[in-house]
XYZ file of C-alpha atoms in Angstrom:
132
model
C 134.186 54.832 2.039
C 137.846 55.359 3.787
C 137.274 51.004 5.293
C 136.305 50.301 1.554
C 139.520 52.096 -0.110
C 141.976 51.401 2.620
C 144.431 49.063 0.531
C 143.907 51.125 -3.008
C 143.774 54.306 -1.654
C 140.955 56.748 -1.682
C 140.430 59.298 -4.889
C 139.673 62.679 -3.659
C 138.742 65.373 -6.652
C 137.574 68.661 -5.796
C 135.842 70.620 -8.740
C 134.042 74.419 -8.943
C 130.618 72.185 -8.565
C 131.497 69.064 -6.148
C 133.991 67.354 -4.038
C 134.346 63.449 -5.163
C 135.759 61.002 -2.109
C 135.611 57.779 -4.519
C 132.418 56.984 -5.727
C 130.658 59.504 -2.569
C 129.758 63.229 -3.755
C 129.342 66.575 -2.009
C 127.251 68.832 -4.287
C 127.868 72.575 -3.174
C 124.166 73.479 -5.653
C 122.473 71.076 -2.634
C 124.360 71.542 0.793
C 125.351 75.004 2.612
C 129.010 74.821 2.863
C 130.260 77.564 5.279
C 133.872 76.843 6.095
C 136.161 74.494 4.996
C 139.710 74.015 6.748
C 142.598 71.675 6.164
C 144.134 69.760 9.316
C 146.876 67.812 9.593
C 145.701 64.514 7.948
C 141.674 65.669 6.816
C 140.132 68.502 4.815
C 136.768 69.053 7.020
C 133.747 70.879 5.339
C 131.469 72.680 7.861
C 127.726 72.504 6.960
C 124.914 74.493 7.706
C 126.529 76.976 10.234
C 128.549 74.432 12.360
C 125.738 72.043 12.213
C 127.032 69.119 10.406
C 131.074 68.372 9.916
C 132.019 65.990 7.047
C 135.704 64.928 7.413
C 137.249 63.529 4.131
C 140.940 61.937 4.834
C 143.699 63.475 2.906
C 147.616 62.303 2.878
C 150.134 64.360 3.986
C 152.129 64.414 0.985
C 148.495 65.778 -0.473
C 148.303 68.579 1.929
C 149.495 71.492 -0.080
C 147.087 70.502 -2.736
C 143.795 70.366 -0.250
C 145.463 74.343 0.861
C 145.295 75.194 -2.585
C 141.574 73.618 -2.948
C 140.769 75.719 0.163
C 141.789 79.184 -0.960
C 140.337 78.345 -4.223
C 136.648 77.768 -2.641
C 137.365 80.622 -0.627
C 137.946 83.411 -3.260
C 134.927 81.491 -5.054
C 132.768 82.011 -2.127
C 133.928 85.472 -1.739
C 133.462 86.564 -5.079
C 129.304 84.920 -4.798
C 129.214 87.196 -1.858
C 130.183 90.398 -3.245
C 127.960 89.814 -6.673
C 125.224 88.941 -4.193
C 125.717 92.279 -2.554
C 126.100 94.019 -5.298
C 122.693 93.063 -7.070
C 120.716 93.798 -3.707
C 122.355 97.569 -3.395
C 121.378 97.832 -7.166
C 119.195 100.869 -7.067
C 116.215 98.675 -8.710
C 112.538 99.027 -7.827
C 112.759 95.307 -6.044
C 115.800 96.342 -3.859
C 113.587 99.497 -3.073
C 110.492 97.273 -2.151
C 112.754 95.367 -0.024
C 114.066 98.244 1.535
C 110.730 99.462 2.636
C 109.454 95.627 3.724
C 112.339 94.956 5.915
C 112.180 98.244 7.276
C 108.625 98.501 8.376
C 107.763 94.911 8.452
C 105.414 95.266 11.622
C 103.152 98.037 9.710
C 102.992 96.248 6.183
C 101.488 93.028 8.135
C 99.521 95.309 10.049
C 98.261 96.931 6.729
C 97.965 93.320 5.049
C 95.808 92.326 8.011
C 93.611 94.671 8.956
C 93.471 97.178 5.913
C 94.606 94.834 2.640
C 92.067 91.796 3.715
C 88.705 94.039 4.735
C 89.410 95.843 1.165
C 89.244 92.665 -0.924
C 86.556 91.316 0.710
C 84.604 94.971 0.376
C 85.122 94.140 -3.461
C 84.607 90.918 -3.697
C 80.874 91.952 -1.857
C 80.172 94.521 -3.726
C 80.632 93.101 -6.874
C 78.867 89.799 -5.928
C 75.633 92.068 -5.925
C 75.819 92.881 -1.787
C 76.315 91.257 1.423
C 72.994 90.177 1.334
């Protein structure tokens, strides 16, 4: 995209949904963006826990702009975190049940396994007529 562009110059617009490098897209719905920082000539995304880097070339009369874009997705992805904290310490019957399952994890497979199975399949026999 940057080769293609390299005479016009290279349209860079960063929205609440997507980042735009010319006709290229970076959906944030689709991709797990976990850092972005602003060097001295390129705003780099970090994807996926430092697995993937996507550089996108910014001028350096642009700079204070791609800062600004920064802090913005910052106190965006702040403020997802803290709702998304707040609904799971919500005292609801599902944050409960979670609770409990992450908790004892071991003893509800256990149960599942070797108490939850048997017990359907006692049912299923017994209505079926038997285990004849």
């Amino acid at each position: 995209m940057c080769e293609k562009h390299d005479q016009t110059g290279l349209d860079v617009v960063c929205r609440d949904d997507a980042v735009f490098v010319g006709e290229w897209r970076l959906a944030f719905l689709y991709n797990q963006i976990t850092a972005i920082t602003v060097e001295d000539t390129w705003l780099r995304f970090e994807m996926e826990g430092g697995l993937y880097e996507i550089p996108v070339p910014i001028s350096t009369r642009q700079r204070s702009l791609a800062q600004r874009a920064v802090e913005h997705y910052t106190r965006l992805a702040e403020e997802e975190s803290s709702r998304a904290r707040e609904q799971r310490a919500a005292p609801t019957w599902q944050n409960r049940l979670l609770n409990i399952a992450e908790a004892h994890a071991i003893w509800l497979i256990l149960g599942v396994l070797f108490v939850g199975i048997p017990a359907i399949i006692l049912i299923v026999g017994l209505l079926r007529g038997g285990f004849q």
